[in-house]
N, C-alpha and C. Protein backbone atom coordinates (compact mmCIF):
# COMPACT_ATOMS: atom_id res chain seq x y z
N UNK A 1 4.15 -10.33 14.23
CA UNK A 1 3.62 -10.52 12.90
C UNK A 1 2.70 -9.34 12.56
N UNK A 2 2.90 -8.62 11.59
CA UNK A 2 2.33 -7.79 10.88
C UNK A 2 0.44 -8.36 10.66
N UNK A 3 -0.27 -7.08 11.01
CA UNK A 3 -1.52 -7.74 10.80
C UNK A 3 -2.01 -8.02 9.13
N UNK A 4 -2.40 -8.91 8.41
CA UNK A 4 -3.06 -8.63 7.35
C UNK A 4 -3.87 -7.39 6.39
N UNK A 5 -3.65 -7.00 5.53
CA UNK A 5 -3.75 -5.30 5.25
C UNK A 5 -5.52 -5.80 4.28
N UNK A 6 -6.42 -5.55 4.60
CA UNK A 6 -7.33 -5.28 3.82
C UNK A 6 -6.89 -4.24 2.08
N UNK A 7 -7.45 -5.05 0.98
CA UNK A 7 -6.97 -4.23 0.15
C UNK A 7 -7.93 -3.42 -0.25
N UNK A 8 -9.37 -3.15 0.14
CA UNK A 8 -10.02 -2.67 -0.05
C UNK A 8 -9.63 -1.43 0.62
N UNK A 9 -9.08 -1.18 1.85
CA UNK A 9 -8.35 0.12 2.39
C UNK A 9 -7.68 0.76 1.78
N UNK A 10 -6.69 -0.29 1.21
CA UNK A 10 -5.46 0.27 0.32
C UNK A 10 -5.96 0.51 -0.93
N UNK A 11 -6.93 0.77 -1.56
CA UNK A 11 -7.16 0.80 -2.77
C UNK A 11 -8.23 2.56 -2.25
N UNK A 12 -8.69 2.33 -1.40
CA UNK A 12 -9.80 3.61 -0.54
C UNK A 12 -8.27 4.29 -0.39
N UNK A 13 -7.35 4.30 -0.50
CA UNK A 13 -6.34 5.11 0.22
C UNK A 13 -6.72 5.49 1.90
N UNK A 14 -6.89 4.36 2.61
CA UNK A 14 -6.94 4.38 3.88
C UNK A 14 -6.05 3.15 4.76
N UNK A 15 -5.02 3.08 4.04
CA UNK A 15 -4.33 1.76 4.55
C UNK A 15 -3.28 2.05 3.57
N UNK A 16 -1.74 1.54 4.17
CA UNK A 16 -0.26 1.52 3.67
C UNK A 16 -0.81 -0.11 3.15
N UNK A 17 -0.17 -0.10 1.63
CA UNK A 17 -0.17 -1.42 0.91
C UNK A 17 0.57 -2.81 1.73
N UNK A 18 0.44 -3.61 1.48
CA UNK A 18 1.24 -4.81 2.34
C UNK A 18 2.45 -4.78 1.87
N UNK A 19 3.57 -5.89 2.82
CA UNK A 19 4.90 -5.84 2.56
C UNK A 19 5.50 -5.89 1.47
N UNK A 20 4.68 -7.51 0.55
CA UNK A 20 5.10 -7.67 -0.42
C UNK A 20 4.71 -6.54 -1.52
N UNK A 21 4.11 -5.43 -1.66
CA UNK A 21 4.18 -4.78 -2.39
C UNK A 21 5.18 -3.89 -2.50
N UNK A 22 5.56 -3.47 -1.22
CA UNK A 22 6.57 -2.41 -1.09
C UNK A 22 8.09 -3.38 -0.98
N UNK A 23 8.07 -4.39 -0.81
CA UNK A 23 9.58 -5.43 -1.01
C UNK A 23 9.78 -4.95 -2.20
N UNK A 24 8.66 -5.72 -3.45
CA UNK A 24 9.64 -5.67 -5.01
C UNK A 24 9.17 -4.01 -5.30
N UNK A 25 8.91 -3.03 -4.85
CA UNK A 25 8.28 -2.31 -5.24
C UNK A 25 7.60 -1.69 -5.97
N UNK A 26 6.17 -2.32 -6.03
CA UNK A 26 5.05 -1.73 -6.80
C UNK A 26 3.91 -0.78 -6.18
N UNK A 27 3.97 -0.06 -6.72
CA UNK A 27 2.57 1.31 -5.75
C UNK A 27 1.57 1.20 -7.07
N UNK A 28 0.34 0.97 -6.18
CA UNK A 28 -0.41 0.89 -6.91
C UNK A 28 -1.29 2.50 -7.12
N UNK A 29 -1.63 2.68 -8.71
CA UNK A 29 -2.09 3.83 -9.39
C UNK A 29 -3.63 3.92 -9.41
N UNK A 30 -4.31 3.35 -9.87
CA UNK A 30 -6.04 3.39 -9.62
C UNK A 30 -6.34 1.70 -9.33
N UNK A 31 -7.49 1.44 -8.98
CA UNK A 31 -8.15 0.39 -9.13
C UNK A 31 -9.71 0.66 -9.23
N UNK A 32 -10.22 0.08 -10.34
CA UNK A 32 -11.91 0.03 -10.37
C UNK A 32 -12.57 -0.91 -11.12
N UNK A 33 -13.67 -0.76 -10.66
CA UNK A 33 -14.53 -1.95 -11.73
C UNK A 33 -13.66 -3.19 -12.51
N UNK A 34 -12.77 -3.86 -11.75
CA UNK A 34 -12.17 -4.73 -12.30
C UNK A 34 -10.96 -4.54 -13.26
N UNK A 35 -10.36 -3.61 -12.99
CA UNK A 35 -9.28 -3.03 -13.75
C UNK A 35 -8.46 -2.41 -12.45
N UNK A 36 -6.92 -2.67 -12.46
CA UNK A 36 -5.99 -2.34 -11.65
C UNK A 36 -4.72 -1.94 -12.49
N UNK A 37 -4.26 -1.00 -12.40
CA UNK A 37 -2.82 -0.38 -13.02
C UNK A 37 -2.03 0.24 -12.05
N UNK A 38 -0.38 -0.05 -12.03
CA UNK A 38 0.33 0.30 -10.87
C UNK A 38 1.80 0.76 -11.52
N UNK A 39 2.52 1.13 -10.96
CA UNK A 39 3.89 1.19 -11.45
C UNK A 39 5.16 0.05 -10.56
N UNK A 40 5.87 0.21 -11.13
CA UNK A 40 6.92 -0.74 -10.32
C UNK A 40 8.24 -0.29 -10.74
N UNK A 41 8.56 0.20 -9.46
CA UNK A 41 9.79 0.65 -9.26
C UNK A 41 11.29 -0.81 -9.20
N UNK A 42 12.14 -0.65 -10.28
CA UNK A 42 12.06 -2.20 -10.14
C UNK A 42 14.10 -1.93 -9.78
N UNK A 43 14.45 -2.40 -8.34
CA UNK A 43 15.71 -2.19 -8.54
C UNK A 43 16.42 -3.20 -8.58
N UNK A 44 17.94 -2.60 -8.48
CA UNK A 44 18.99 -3.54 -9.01
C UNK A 44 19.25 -5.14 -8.25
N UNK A 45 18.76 -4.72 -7.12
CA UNK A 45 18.60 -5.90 -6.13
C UNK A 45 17.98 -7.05 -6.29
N UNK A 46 16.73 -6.76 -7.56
CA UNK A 46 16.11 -7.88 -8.07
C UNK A 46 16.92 -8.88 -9.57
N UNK A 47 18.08 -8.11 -10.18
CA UNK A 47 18.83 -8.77 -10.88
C UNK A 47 19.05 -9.93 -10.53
N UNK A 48 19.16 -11.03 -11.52
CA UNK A 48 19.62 -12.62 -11.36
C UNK A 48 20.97 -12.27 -11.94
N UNK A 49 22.03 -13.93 -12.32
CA UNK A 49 22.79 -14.02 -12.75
C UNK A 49 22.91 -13.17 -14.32
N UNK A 50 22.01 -13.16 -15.18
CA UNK A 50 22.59 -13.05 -16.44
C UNK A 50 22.63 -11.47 -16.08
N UNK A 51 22.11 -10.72 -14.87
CA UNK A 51 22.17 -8.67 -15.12
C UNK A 51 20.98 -8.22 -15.99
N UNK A 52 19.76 -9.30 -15.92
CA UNK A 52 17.89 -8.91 -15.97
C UNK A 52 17.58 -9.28 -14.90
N UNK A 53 15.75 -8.34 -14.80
CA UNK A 53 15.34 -9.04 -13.84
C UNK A 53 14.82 -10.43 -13.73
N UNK A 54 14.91 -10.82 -12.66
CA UNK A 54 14.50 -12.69 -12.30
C UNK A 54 13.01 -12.19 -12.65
N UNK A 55 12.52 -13.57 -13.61
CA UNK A 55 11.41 -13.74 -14.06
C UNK A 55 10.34 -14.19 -12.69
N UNK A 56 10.19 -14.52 -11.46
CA UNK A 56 9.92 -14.40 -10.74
C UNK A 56 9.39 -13.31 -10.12
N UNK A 57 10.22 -12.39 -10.15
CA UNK A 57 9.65 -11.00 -9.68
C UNK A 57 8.71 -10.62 -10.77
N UNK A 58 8.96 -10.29 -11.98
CA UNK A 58 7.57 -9.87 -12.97
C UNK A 58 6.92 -10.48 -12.35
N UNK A 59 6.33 -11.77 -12.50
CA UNK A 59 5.28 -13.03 -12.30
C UNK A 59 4.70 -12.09 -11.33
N UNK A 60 5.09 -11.96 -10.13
CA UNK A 60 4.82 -11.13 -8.85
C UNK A 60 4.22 -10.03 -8.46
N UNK A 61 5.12 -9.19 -9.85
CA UNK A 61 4.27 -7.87 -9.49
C UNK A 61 3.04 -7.94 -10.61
N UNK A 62 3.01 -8.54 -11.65
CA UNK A 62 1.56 -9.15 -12.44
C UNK A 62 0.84 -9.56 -11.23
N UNK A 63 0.96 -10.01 -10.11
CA UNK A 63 0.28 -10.72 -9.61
C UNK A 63 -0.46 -10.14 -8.40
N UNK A 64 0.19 -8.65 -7.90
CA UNK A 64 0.06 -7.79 -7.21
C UNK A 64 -1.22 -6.98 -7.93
N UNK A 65 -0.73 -7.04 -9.05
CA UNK A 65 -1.92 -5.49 -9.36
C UNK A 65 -3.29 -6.81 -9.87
N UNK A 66 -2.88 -8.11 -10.16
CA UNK A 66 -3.99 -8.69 -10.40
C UNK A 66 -4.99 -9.17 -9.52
N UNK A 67 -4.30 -8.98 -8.45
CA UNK A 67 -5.15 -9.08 -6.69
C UNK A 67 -5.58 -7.83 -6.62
N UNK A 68 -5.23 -6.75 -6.63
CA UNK A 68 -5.52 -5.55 -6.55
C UNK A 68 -7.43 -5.37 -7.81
N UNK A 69 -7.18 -6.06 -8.61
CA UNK A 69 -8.15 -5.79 -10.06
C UNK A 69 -9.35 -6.86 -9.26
N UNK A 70 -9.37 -7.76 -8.80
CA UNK A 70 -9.83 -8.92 -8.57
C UNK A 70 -10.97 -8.09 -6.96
N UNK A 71 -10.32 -7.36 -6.20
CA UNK A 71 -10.42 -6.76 -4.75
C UNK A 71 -11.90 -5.84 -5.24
N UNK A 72 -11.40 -5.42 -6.93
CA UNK A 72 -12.44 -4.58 -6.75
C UNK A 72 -13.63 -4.96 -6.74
N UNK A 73 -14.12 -6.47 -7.30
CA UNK A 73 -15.49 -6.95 -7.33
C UNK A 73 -15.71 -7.71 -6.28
N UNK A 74 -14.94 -7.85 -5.30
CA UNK A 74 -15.20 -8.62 -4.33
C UNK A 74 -16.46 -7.82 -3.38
N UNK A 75 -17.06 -8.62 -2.17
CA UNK A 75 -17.72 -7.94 -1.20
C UNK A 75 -16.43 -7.88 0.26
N UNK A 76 -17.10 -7.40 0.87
CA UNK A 76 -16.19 -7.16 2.15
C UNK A 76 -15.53 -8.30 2.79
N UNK A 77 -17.23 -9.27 2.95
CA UNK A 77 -16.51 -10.65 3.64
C UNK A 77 -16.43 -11.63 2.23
N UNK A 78 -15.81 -11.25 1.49
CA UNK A 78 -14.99 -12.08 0.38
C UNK A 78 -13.73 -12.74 0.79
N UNK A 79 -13.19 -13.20 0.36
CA UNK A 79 -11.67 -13.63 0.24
C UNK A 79 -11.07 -13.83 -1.24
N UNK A 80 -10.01 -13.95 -1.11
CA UNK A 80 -9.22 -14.27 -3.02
C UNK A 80 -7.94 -14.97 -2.75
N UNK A 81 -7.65 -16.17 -3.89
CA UNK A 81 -6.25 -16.86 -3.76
C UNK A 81 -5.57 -17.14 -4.88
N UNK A 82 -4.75 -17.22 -5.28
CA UNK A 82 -4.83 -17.41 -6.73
C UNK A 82 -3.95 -18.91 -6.72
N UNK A 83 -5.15 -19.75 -7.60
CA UNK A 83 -4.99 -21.12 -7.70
C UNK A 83 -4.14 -21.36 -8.90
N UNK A 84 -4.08 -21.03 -9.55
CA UNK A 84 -3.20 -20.86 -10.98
C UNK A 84 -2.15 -19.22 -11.53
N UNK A 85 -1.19 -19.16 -11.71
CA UNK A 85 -0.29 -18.36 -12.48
C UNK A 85 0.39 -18.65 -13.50
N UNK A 86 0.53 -18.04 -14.50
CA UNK A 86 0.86 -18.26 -15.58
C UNK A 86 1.99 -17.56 -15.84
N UNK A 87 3.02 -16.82 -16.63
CA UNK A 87 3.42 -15.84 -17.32
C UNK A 87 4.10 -15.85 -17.90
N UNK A 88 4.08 -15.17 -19.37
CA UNK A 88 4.50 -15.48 -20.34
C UNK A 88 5.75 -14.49 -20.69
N UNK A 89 7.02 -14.51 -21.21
CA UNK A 89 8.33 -13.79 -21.24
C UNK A 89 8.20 -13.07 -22.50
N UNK A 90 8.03 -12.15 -22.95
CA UNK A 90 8.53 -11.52 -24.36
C UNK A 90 9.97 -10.67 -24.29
N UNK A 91 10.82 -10.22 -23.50
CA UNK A 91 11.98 -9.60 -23.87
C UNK A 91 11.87 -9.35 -21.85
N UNK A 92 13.09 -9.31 -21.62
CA UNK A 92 13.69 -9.11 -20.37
C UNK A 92 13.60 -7.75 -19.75
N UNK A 93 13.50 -7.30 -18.72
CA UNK A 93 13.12 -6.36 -17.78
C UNK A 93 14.34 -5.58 -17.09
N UNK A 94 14.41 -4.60 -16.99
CA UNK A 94 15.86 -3.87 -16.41
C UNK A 94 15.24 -3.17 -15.40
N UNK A 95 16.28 -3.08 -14.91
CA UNK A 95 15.91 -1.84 -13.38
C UNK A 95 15.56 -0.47 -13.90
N UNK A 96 14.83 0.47 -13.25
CA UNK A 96 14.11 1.24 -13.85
C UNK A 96 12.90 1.03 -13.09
N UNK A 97 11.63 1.72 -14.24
CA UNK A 97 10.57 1.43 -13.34
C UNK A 97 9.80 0.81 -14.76
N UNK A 98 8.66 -0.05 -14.42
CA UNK A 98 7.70 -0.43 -15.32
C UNK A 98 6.30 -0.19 -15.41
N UNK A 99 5.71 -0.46 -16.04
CA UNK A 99 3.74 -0.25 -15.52
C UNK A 99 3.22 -1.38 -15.82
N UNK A 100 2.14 -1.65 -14.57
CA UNK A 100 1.61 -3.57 -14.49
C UNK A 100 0.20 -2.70 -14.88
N UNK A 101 -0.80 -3.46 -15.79
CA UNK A 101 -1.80 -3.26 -15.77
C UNK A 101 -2.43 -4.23 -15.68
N UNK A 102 -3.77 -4.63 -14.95
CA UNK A 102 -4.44 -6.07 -14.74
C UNK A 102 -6.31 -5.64 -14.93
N UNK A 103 -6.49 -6.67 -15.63
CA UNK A 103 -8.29 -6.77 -15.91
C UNK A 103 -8.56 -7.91 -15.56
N UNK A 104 -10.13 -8.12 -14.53
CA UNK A 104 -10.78 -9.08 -14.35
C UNK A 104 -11.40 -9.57 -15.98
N UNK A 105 -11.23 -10.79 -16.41
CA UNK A 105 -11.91 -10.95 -17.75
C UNK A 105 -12.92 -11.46 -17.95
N UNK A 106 -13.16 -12.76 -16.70
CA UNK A 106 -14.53 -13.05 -15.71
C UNK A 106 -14.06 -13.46 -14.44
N UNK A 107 -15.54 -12.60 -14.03
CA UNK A 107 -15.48 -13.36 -12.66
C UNK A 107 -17.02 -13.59 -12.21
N UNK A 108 -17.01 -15.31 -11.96
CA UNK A 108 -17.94 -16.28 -11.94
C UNK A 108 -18.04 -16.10 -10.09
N UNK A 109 -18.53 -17.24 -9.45
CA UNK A 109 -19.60 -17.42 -8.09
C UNK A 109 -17.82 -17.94 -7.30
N UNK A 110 -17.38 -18.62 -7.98
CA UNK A 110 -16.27 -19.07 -6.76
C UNK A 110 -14.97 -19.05 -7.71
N UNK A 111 -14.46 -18.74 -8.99
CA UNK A 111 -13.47 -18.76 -9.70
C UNK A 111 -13.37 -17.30 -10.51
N UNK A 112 -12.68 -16.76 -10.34
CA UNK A 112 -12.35 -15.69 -11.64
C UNK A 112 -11.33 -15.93 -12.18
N UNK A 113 -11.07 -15.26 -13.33
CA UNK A 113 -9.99 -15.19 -14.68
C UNK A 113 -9.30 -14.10 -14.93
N UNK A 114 -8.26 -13.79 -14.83
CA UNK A 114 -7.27 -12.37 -14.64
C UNK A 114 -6.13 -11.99 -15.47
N UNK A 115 -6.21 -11.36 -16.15
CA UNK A 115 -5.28 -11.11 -16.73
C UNK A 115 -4.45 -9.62 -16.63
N UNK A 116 -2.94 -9.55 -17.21
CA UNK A 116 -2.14 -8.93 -16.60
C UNK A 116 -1.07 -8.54 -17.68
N UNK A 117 -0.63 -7.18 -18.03
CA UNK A 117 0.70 -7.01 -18.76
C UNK A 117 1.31 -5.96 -17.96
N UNK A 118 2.43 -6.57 -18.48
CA UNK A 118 4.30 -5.85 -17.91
C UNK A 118 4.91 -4.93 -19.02
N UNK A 119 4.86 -3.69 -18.94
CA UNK A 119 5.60 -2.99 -20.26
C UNK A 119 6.91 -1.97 -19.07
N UNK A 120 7.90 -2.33 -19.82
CA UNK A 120 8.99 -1.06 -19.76
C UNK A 120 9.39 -0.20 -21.19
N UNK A 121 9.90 1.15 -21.18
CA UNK A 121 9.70 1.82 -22.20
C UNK A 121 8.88 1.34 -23.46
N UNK A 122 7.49 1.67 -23.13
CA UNK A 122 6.36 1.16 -23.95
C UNK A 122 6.57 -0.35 -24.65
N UNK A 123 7.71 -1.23 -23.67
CA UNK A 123 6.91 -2.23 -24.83
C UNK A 123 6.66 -3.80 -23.75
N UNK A 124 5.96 -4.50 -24.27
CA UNK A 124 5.48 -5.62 -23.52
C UNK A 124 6.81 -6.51 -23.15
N UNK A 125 7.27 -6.39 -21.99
CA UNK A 125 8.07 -7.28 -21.13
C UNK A 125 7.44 -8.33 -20.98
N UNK A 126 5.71 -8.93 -20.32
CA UNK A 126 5.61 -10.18 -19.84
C UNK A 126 3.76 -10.05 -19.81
N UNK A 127 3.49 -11.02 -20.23
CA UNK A 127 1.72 -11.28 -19.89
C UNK A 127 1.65 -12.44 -19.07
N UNK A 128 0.59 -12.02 -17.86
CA UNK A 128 0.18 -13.03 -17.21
C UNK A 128 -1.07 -13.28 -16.86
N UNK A 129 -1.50 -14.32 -16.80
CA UNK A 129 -2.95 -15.01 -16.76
C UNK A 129 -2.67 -15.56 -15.04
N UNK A 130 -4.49 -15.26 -14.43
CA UNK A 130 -4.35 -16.37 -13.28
C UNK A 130 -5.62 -16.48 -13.31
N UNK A 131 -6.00 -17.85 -12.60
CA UNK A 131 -7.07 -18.59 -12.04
C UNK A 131 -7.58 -17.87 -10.38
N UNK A 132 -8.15 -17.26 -10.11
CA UNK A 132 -8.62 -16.92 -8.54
C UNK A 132 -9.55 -17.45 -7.80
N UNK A 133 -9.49 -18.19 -6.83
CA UNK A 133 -10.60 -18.85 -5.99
C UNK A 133 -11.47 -17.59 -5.32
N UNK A 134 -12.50 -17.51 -5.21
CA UNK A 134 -13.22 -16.70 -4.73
C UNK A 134 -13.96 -17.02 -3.70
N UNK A 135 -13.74 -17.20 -2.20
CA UNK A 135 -14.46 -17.72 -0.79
C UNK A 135 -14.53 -16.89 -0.22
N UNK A 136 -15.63 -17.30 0.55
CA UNK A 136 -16.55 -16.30 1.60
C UNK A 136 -15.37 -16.42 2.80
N UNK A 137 -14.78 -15.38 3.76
CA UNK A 137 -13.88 -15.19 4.80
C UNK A 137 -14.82 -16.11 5.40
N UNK A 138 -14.02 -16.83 6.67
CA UNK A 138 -14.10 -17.98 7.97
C UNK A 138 -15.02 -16.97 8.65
């Protein structure tokens, strides 16, 4: 078993991102002060039946750069989970690549609020909202 990747490394550029980032492939572009933007390389492999991508994978990589946005206000011995996901569909996603951008909108003592958009050729593919638990590591 692969050890757990601190994202505070991966965001320091001192650590390779975790699996699931590099599965659907998203590399992440900056992260700061509660703001995370990444690209996503999105291939054909993630197609469903109709020949778009499965709405699943967006959800996912929204959800990647919104852990990534969330990492940045954390402290070291923090933790993050996300208790709620949301995401909302405006027009379907093709292989290609896209850009996820994610903002903390608050973040309170044990809950933050996150939000997230999906654009391919400039236009909004998908918005997503999540709920984040915020606990102190065991």
């Amino acid at each position: 078993m692969k050890p757990i990747t601190n994202l505070h490394d991966v965001i320091a550029g001192k650590s390779a991102p975790p699996p699931c980032d590099e599965t659907i492939g998203v590399r992440l572009a900056e992260a700061r002060d509660g703001y995370a933007k990444g690209v996503w390389t999105i291939h054909e492999s993630l197609l469903n039946g109709n020949g778009v991508i499965m709405g699943g994978f967006v959800g996912a990589a929204a959800d990647i750069l919104m852990a990534y946005a969330v990492t940045t206000l954390l402290r070291d011995d923090q933790l993050h989970a996300s208790i709620n996901l949301q995401t909302t569909f405006h027009r379907p996603a093709a292989a290609g690549e896209a850009e996820v951008e994610a903002r903390v909108e608050k973040f309170g003592k044990t809950v933050a609020y996150v939000t997230a958009v999906v654009r391919q050729n400039g236009k909004e593919v998908a918005s997503a909202t999540s709920s984040v638990l915020i606990m102190d590591k065991p």
